């Protein structure tokens, strides 16, 4: 058992490293925006489109990534995905114009989609079902460390080296992690106690059934209003807002997004534990949606100043984004177990579609001369829509919906008796 625990922890650590590096790539454009724009000759709209490619490819690749991991296993797929992510980082480091640079986020988005599915499946296979929620929370917290590293630490590095060197170093780290995955990770324990989540699902039928579930749509709208807006902002526009409108240096401005991401990561773990403990979901969904509306309205409308006022508003929208943990739990408990994974994939993909759309739209509004306040008003509208939608979400009381097969079996048994 000691050997098994060591092997399990080693595999998880390597996969978490891949996941962490993927989050770095997701948020690094915000800290590097000024240098990227100047070096590549990109305006705000072009820069937003460039960064959004990561989200678009990641979204489109979600379901295919699940099929690949089910068929070929975690080790092979995550090793390949990490290699693709490293390739994307290397392409971005050597880009000489925006079209060439766009290939980098495309590759990192595709590679990370396999990494995400792979580590979630590894957790299901190697950890006991009753500890899966905790393990997932710790996994998300570890990944957020990559986003934090893309903030202030990267800003500090940018004062000492070129942005191309930073992405080249990230490519080298991805290559090392790819080799480590192939050497350390195993698809399943030698004798099982996990869920052994290894069977391929009937994707098309499950997808149709998931899309027909009424419970999906309020949660998707709510999470787009909290997590989707925050990813789009922290991933690109959070730093330029402070440097261009408040006159802060890139390093100081990155500290604001770093603080917001730290609160987001800790909140993802805390809100899940708290929600489980009191046996409720909807109060947390409503509270975080209200927080998002308040945070975005404050950034858009209040005459806030750098310091505690601005930092406080950044932290509010970061804390609101931790809603995603409860959204996933509520959806999983609202649909039959046969389509739960597919429904969660749709929710995750929908949130990233929102981020991919918002990043270039935000940049377009800034470029049009309307100003940063109107761009932030876009976030207010999306978060307000999420708040209105979540009011129709159902309370699950933390109870999982029975399997449809189980219900049918129970009915047939009752008929016989």
Coordinates of C-alpha atoms in Angstrom, one line a residue:
X1 CA 0.0 0.0 0.0
X2 CA 2.9 2.4 0.7
X3 CA 4.3 1.7 -2.8
X4 CA 0.8 2.3 -4.3
X5 CA 0.4 5.6 -2.5
X6 CA 3.9 6.7 -3.6
X7 CA 3.1 5.7 -7.2
X8 CA -0.3 7.5 -7.0
X9 CA 1.2 10.7 -5.6
X10 CA 4.0 10.7 -8.2
X11 CA 1.6 10.3 -11.1
X12 CA -0.7 13.0 -9.7
X13 CA 2.2 15.4 -9.2
X14 CA 3.4 15.1 -12.7
X15 CA -0.1 15.5 -14.2
X16 CA -0.7 18.5 -11.9
X17 CA 2.5 20.0 -13.2
X18 CA 1.2 19.7 -16.8
X19 CA -2.1 21.2 -15.7
X20 CA -0.3 24.1 -13.9
X21 CA 1.8 24.9 -16.9
X22 CA -1.4 24.9 -19.0
X23 CA -2.9 27.6 -16.7
X24 CA 0.3 29.6 -17.1
X25 CA -0.3 29.7 -20.9
X26 CA -3.9 30.7 -20.4
X27 CA -3.1 33.8 -18.3
X28 CA 0.4 34.8 -19.4
X29 CA -0.9 37.0 -22.3
X30 CA -2.3 39.5 -19.8
X31 CA 1.1 40.1 -18.2
X32 CA 2.9 40.1 -21.5
X33 CA 0.2 42.1 -23.4
X34 CA 2.3 45.3 -23.6
X35 CA 5.4 43.6 -25.0
X36 CA 3.4 41.3 -27.3
X37 CA 1.5 44.3 -28.7
X38 CA 4.7 46.3 -29.3
X39 CA 6.8 43.5 -30.7
X40 CA 4.1 42.0 -33.0
X41 CA 2.4 45.3 -34.0
X42 CA -1.0 44.2 -32.7
X43 CA -3.8 46.5 -31.6
X44 CA -6.2 45.6 -28.8
X45 CA -8.7 43.8 -31.1
X46 CA -5.9 41.7 -32.7
X47 CA -4.4 40.9 -29.3
X48 CA -7.8 39.8 -28.0
X49 CA -8.3 37.6 -31.0
X50 CA -4.9 36.1 -30.6
X51 CA -5.5 35.2 -26.9
X52 CA -9.0 33.9 -27.6
X53 CA -7.6 31.2 -29.9
X54 CA -6.6 29.3 -26.8
X55 CA -10.1 29.2 -25.5
X56 CA -11.7 28.4 -28.9
X57 CA -9.5 25.4 -29.6
X58 CA -9.7 24.2 -26.0
X59 CA -13.5 24.3 -26.2
X60 CA -13.8 22.5 -29.5
X61 CA -11.3 19.8 -28.4
X62 CA -13.1 18.9 -25.1
X63 CA -15.2 16.0 -26.3
X64 CA -12.6 14.6 -28.8
X65 CA -10.1 14.7 -26.0
X66 CA -12.4 12.6 -23.8
X67 CA -12.7 10.0 -26.5
X68 CA -9.0 9.9 -27.1
X69 CA -8.2 9.5 -23.3
X70 CA -10.9 6.8 -23.0
X71 CA -9.4 4.9 -26.0
X72 CA -5.6 5.3 -25.5
X73 CA -5.3 6.0 -21.8
X74 CA -4.1 8.9 -19.6
X75 CA -0.3 8.4 -20.0
X76 CA -0.1 8.4 -23.8
X77 CA -2.6 11.2 -24.3
X78 CA -1.3 13.6 -21.6
X79 CA 2.3 13.0 -22.7
X80 CA 1.3 13.9 -26.3
X81 CA -0.9 16.8 -25.1
X82 CA 2.0 18.2 -23.0
X83 CA 4.3 17.9 -26.1
X84 CA 1.7 19.8 -28.2
X85 CA 1.5 22.5 -25.5
X86 CA 5.3 22.8 -25.5
X87 CA 5.2 23.2 -29.3
X88 CA 2.7 26.0 -29.0
X89 CA 4.8 27.8 -26.5
X90 CA 7.8 27.5 -28.8
X91 CA 5.9 28.7 -31.8
X92 CA 4.7 31.8 -29.9
X93 CA 8.3 32.5 -28.7
X94 CA 9.5 32.6 -32.3
X95 CA 6.5 34.4 -33.9
X96 CA 7.2 37.5 -36.0
X97 CA 3.6 38.6 -36.7
X98 CA 0.1 38.1 -35.3
X99 CA -1.0 35.3 -37.7
X100 CA 2.1 33.2 -36.8
X101 CA 1.7 34.0 -33.1
X102 CA -2.0 32.8 -33.2
X103 CA -0.7 29.3 -33.9
X104 CA 0.8 29.2 -30.4
X105 CA -2.4 29.6 -28.4
X106 CA -4.1 27.2 -30.8
X107 CA -1.6 24.5 -29.9
X108 CA -1.6 25.2 -26.2
X109 CA -5.4 25.1 -26.2
X110 CA -5.5 21.7 -27.9
X111 CA -2.8 20.3 -25.7
X112 CA -4.4 21.5 -22.5
X113 CA -7.7 20.0 -23.3
X114 CA -6.2 16.5 -23.2
X115 CA -4.3 17.3 -20.0
X116 CA -7.6 18.5 -18.3
X117 CA -9.5 15.3 -19.3
X118 CA -6.5 13.1 -18.4
X119 CA -6.0 14.4 -14.9
X120 CA -9.7 14.2 -14.1
X121 CA -9.8 10.6 -15.3
X122 CA -6.6 9.8 -13.3
X123 CA -8.2 11.2 -10.2
X124 CA -11.3 9.0 -10.8
X125 CA -9.2 5.9 -11.3
X126 CA -6.6 6.3 -8.6
X127 CA -8.5 7.9 -5.7
X128 CA -11.4 6.7 -3.7
X129 CA -14.8 8.0 -4.8
X130 CA -15.6 9.6 -1.4
X131 CA -12.4 11.7 -1.7
X132 CA -12.8 12.7 -5.3
X133 CA -14.3 16.1 -4.6
X134 CA -11.4 17.0 -2.3
X135 CA -8.9 15.8 -4.8
X136 CA -10.5 17.8 -7.6
X137 CA -10.4 20.9 -5.4
X138 CA -6.8 20.4 -4.7
X139 CA -6.1 19.8 -8.4
X140 CA -7.8 23.1 -9.3
X141 CA -5.9 24.9 -6.6
X142 CA -2.6 23.5 -8.0
X143 CA -3.6 24.6 -11.5
X144 CA -4.3 28.1 -10.2
X145 CA -0.7 28.3 -9.1
X146 CA 0.2 28.3 -12.8
X147 CA -2.1 31.3 -13.3
X148 CA -0.6 33.0 -10.4
X149 CA 2.9 32.4 -11.8
X150 CA 1.7 34.1 -15.0
X151 CA 1.1 37.2 -13.0
X152 CA 3.6 38.9 -10.7
X153 CA 6.4 36.4 -11.2
X154 CA 6.2 36.7 -15.0
X155 CA 6.1 40.5 -14.7
X156 CA 9.2 40.4 -12.6
X157 CA 10.9 38.2 -15.2
X158 CA 9.9 40.6 -18.0
X159 CA 12.0 43.3 -16.3
X160 CA 15.0 41.0 -16.6
X161 CA 14.5 39.1 -19.9
X162 CA 12.5 39.1 -23.1
X163 CA 9.0 37.7 -23.3
X164 CA 10.2 35.3 -26.0
X165 CA 12.8 33.8 -23.6
X166 CA 10.0 33.2 -21.0
X167 CA 7.8 31.3 -23.5
X168 CA 10.9 29.4 -24.7
X169 CA 11.6 28.3 -21.0
X170 CA 7.9 27.3 -20.7
X171 CA 8.3 25.1 -23.9
X172 CA 11.3 23.4 -22.3
X173 CA 9.3 22.8 -19.1
X174 CA 6.5 21.3 -21.2
X175 CA 9.0 18.9 -22.9
X176 CA 10.4 17.8 -19.6
X177 CA 6.9 17.2 -18.2
X178 CA 5.9 15.2 -21.3
X179 CA 8.8 12.8 -20.7
X180 CA 8.0 12.6 -17.0
X181 CA 4.4 11.6 -17.8
X182 CA 5.5 8.8 -20.0
X183 CA 7.9 7.6 -17.4
X184 CA 5.8 7.9 -14.2
X185 CA 2.1 7.9 -14.9
X186 CA 0.1 4.7 -15.2
X187 CA -3.4 4.5 -16.5
X188 CA -4.9 2.5 -13.5
X189 CA -3.7 1.1 -10.2
X190 CA -2.6 -2.6 -10.2
X191 CA -5.5 -3.5 -7.9
X192 CA -8.3 -1.1 -7.9
X193 CA -10.3 0.9 -5.5
X194 CA -11.1 3.9 -7.7
X195 CA -14.0 4.2 -10.0
X196 CA -12.0 2.7 -12.9
X197 CA -13.5 5.3 -15.2
X198 CA -12.2 3.6 -18.4
X199 CA -15.2 2.8 -20.6
X200 CA -15.9 4.9 -23.6
X201 CA -19.3 6.6 -23.5
X202 CA -21.9 6.9 -26.2
X203 CA -21.0 10.5 -27.0
X204 CA -23.6 11.4 -29.5
X205 CA -26.6 10.0 -27.6
X206 CA -25.3 11.4 -24.3
X207 CA -24.7 14.8 -25.9
X208 CA -28.2 15.0 -27.1
X209 CA -29.6 14.0 -23.8
X210 CA -27.4 16.5 -21.9
X211 CA -28.5 19.4 -24.2
X212 CA -32.1 18.6 -23.5
X213 CA -31.7 18.9 -19.7
X214 CA -33.3 22.1 -18.4
X215 CA -31.0 22.1 -15.4
X216 CA -27.9 22.7 -17.7
X217 CA -28.8 26.1 -19.0
X218 CA -29.2 28.3 -15.9
X219 CA -25.9 26.9 -14.5
X220 CA -24.1 27.6 -17.8
X221 CA -25.4 31.2 -18.0
X222 CA -24.5 31.7 -14.3
X223 CA -21.0 30.3 -14.7
X224 CA -20.4 32.3 -17.9
X225 CA -21.3 35.4 -15.9
X226 CA -18.8 34.6 -13.1
X227 CA -16.0 32.3 -14.3
X228 CA -16.3 33.1 -18.1
X229 CA -16.0 36.9 -17.5
X230 CA -13.1 36.5 -15.0
X231 CA -11.1 34.2 -17.3
X232 CA -11.5 36.7 -20.2
X233 CA -10.4 39.6 -18.0
X234 CA -7.6 38.0 -16.0
X235 CA -6.3 36.2 -19.1
X236 CA -5.7 39.4 -21.0
X237 CA -7.3 42.7 -20.0
X238 CA -6.8 43.0 -16.3
X239 CA -3.2 44.3 -16.5
X240 CA -3.7 46.7 -19.5
X241 CA -6.7 48.3 -17.7
X242 CA -4.4 49.3 -14.8
X243 CA -1.4 50.3 -16.9
X244 CA -3.4 52.4 -19.5
X245 CA -6.0 54.0 -17.2
X246 CA -4.4 54.2 -13.8
X247 CA -0.7 54.6 -14.8
X248 CA 0.6 51.6 -12.9
X249 CA 3.7 49.7 -14.0
X250 CA 3.3 46.3 -15.6
X251 CA 4.7 44.6 -12.5
X252 CA 2.4 46.4 -10.0
X253 CA -0.6 45.9 -12.2
X254 CA 0.1 42.1 -12.5
X255 CA 0.0 42.0 -8.7
X256 CA -3.7 42.8 -8.9
X257 CA -4.6 39.9 -11.2
X258 CA -2.3 37.7 -9.1
X259 CA -4.2 38.5 -6.0
X260 CA -7.5 37.9 -7.8
X261 CA -6.3 34.5 -9.1
X262 CA -5.0 33.5 -5.6
X263 CA -8.5 34.2 -4.1
X264 CA -10.1 32.3 -7.0
X265 CA -8.0 29.2 -6.4
X266 CA -8.5 29.2 -2.7
X267 CA -12.2 29.9 -3.2
X268 CA -12.6 26.9 -5.5
X269 CA -11.5 24.7 -2.7
X270 CA -13.3 26.5 0.1
X271 CA -16.7 26.9 -1.5
X272 CA -16.9 23.3 -2.4
X273 CA -16.1 22.1 1.1
X274 CA -18.5 24.7 2.6
X275 CA -21.3 23.8 0.3
X276 CA -20.8 20.0 1.0
X277 CA -20.8 20.7 4.7
X278 CA -24.2 22.5 4.8
X279 CA -25.8 20.4 2.1
X280 CA -26.8 23.3 -0.1
X281 CA -25.9 24.6 -3.6
X282 CA -28.2 27.4 -4.7
X283 CA -27.3 29.9 -1.9
X284 CA -23.7 29.8 -3.1
X285 CA -24.7 30.1 -6.7
X286 CA -26.8 33.2 -6.0
X287 CA -24.2 34.8 -3.7
X288 CA -21.4 34.5 -6.1
X289 CA -23.5 35.7 -9.0
X290 CA -24.4 38.8 -7.0
X291 CA -20.7 39.2 -6.2
X292 CA -19.8 39.2 -9.9
X293 CA -22.4 41.8 -10.7
X294 CA -21.2 44.0 -7.9
X295 CA -17.6 43.6 -8.8
X296 CA -18.0 44.4 -12.5
X297 CA -20.3 47.3 -11.8
X298 CA -17.8 48.7 -9.4
X299 CA -15.0 48.5 -11.9
X300 CA -17.2 50.0 -14.7
X301 CA -19.0 52.8 -12.8
X302 CA -17.2 53.7 -9.6
X303 CA -14.3 56.3 -9.5
X304 CA -12.0 53.8 -7.9
X305 CA -8.3 54.5 -7.4
X306 CA -5.3 52.1 -7.4
X307 CA -4.6 50.6 -4.0
X308 CA -7.2 49.0 -1.8
X309 CA -10.1 50.1 -3.8
X310 CA -9.0 48.6 -7.1
X311 CA -7.5 45.6 -5.5
X312 CA -10.7 45.0 -3.6
X313 CA -12.8 45.0 -6.8
X314 CA -10.3 42.7 -8.5
X315 CA -10.6 40.3 -5.6
X316 CA -14.4 40.4 -5.6
X317 CA -14.6 39.2 -9.3
X318 CA -12.0 36.6 -8.6
X319 CA -13.9 35.3 -5.6
X320 CA -17.1 35.2 -7.6
X321 CA -15.4 33.0 -10.2
X322 CA -15.0 30.3 -7.7
X323 CA -18.7 29.6 -8.3
X324 CA -17.5 27.1 -10.9
X325 CA -16.9 24.4 -8.3
X326 CA -20.5 24.5 -7.0
X327 CA -21.8 24.8 -10.6
X328 CA -20.1 21.5 -11.5
X329 CA -21.4 19.8 -8.4
X330 CA -25.0 21.1 -8.9
X331 CA -25.1 19.9 -12.5
X332 CA -23.6 16.5 -11.7
X333 CA -26.4 16.1 -9.0
X334 CA -29.1 17.3 -11.4
X335 CA -28.7 14.9 -14.3
X336 CA -28.7 11.1 -14.5
X337 CA -25.3 9.5 -13.9
X338 CA -25.2 8.2 -17.5
X339 CA -24.9 11.7 -19.0
X340 CA -23.2 13.5 -16.0
X341 CA -19.8 13.6 -17.6
X342 CA -21.1 14.8 -20.9
X343 CA -23.2 17.5 -19.2
X344 CA -20.1 18.7 -17.3
X345 CA -18.1 18.8 -20.6
X346 CA -20.9 20.9 -22.2
X347 CA -20.9 23.3 -19.2
X348 CA -17.1 23.6 -19.2
X349 CA -17.0 24.2 -23.0
X350 CA -19.8 26.8 -22.7
X351 CA -17.8 28.8 -20.2
X352 CA -14.8 28.8 -22.4
X353 CA -16.9 29.9 -25.4
X354 CA -18.0 32.9 -23.3
X355 CA -14.3 33.7 -22.6
X356 CA -13.3 33.3 -26.2
X357 CA -16.1 35.7 -27.4
X358 CA -15.5 38.3 -24.6
X359 CA -11.8 38.8 -25.1
X360 CA -11.9 40.2 -28.7
X361 CA -15.2 42.0 -28.0
X362 CA -13.6 43.7 -25.1
X363 CA -10.7 44.8 -27.3
X364 CA -13.0 45.9 -30.1
X365 CA -14.9 48.2 -27.7
X366 CA -11.6 49.7 -26.4
X367 CA -10.3 50.2 -30.0
X368 CA -13.6 51.8 -31.1
X369 CA -12.9 54.8 -28.8
X370 CA -15.8 54.0 -26.5
X371 CA -13.5 53.6 -23.6
X372 CA -12.7 51.1 -20.9
X373 CA -15.8 51.8 -18.9
X374 CA -18.0 50.6 -21.8
X375 CA -15.8 47.5 -22.2
X376 CA -16.3 46.7 -18.5
X377 CA -20.1 47.4 -19.0
X378 CA -20.0 44.3 -21.3
X379 CA -18.9 42.2 -18.3
X380 CA -21.7 43.8 -16.2
X381 CA -24.3 42.7 -18.8
X382 CA -23.0 39.1 -19.0
X383 CA -22.8 38.7 -15.2
X384 CA -26.3 40.2 -14.8
X385 CA -27.7 37.7 -17.3
X386 CA -26.1 35.0 -15.2
X387 CA -27.7 36.3 -12.0
X388 CA -31.1 36.4 -13.6
X389 CA -30.7 32.8 -15.0
X390 CA -29.4 31.2 -11.8
X391 CA -32.6 32.2 -10.0
X392 CA -34.4 29.5 -11.9
X393 CA -31.8 26.8 -10.9
X394 CA -33.0 24.0 -8.7
X395 CA -31.6 23.2 -5.3
X396 CA -30.1 19.7 -5.3
X397 CA -29.5 19.4 -1.5
X398 CA -26.2 17.7 -2.5
X399 CA -28.1 14.6 -3.5
X400 CA -27.2 12.8 -6.7
X401 CA -30.0 12.1 -9.1
X402 CA -30.5 8.3 -9.4
X403 CA -29.5 6.5 -12.6
X404 CA -32.3 6.2 -15.2
X405 CA -31.4 2.5 -15.4
X406 CA -31.8 2.2 -11.7
X407 CA -35.2 4.0 -11.8
X408 CA -36.4 1.7 -14.6
X409 CA -35.2 -1.4 -12.7
X410 CA -37.0 -0.2 -9.5
X411 CA -40.2 0.3 -11.4
X412 CA -40.0 -3.1 -13.0
X413 CA -39.3 -4.7 -9.6
X414 CA -42.3 -2.9 -8.1
X415 CA -44.5 -4.1 -10.9
X416 CA -43.5 -7.7 -10.3
X417 CA -44.1 -7.5 -6.6

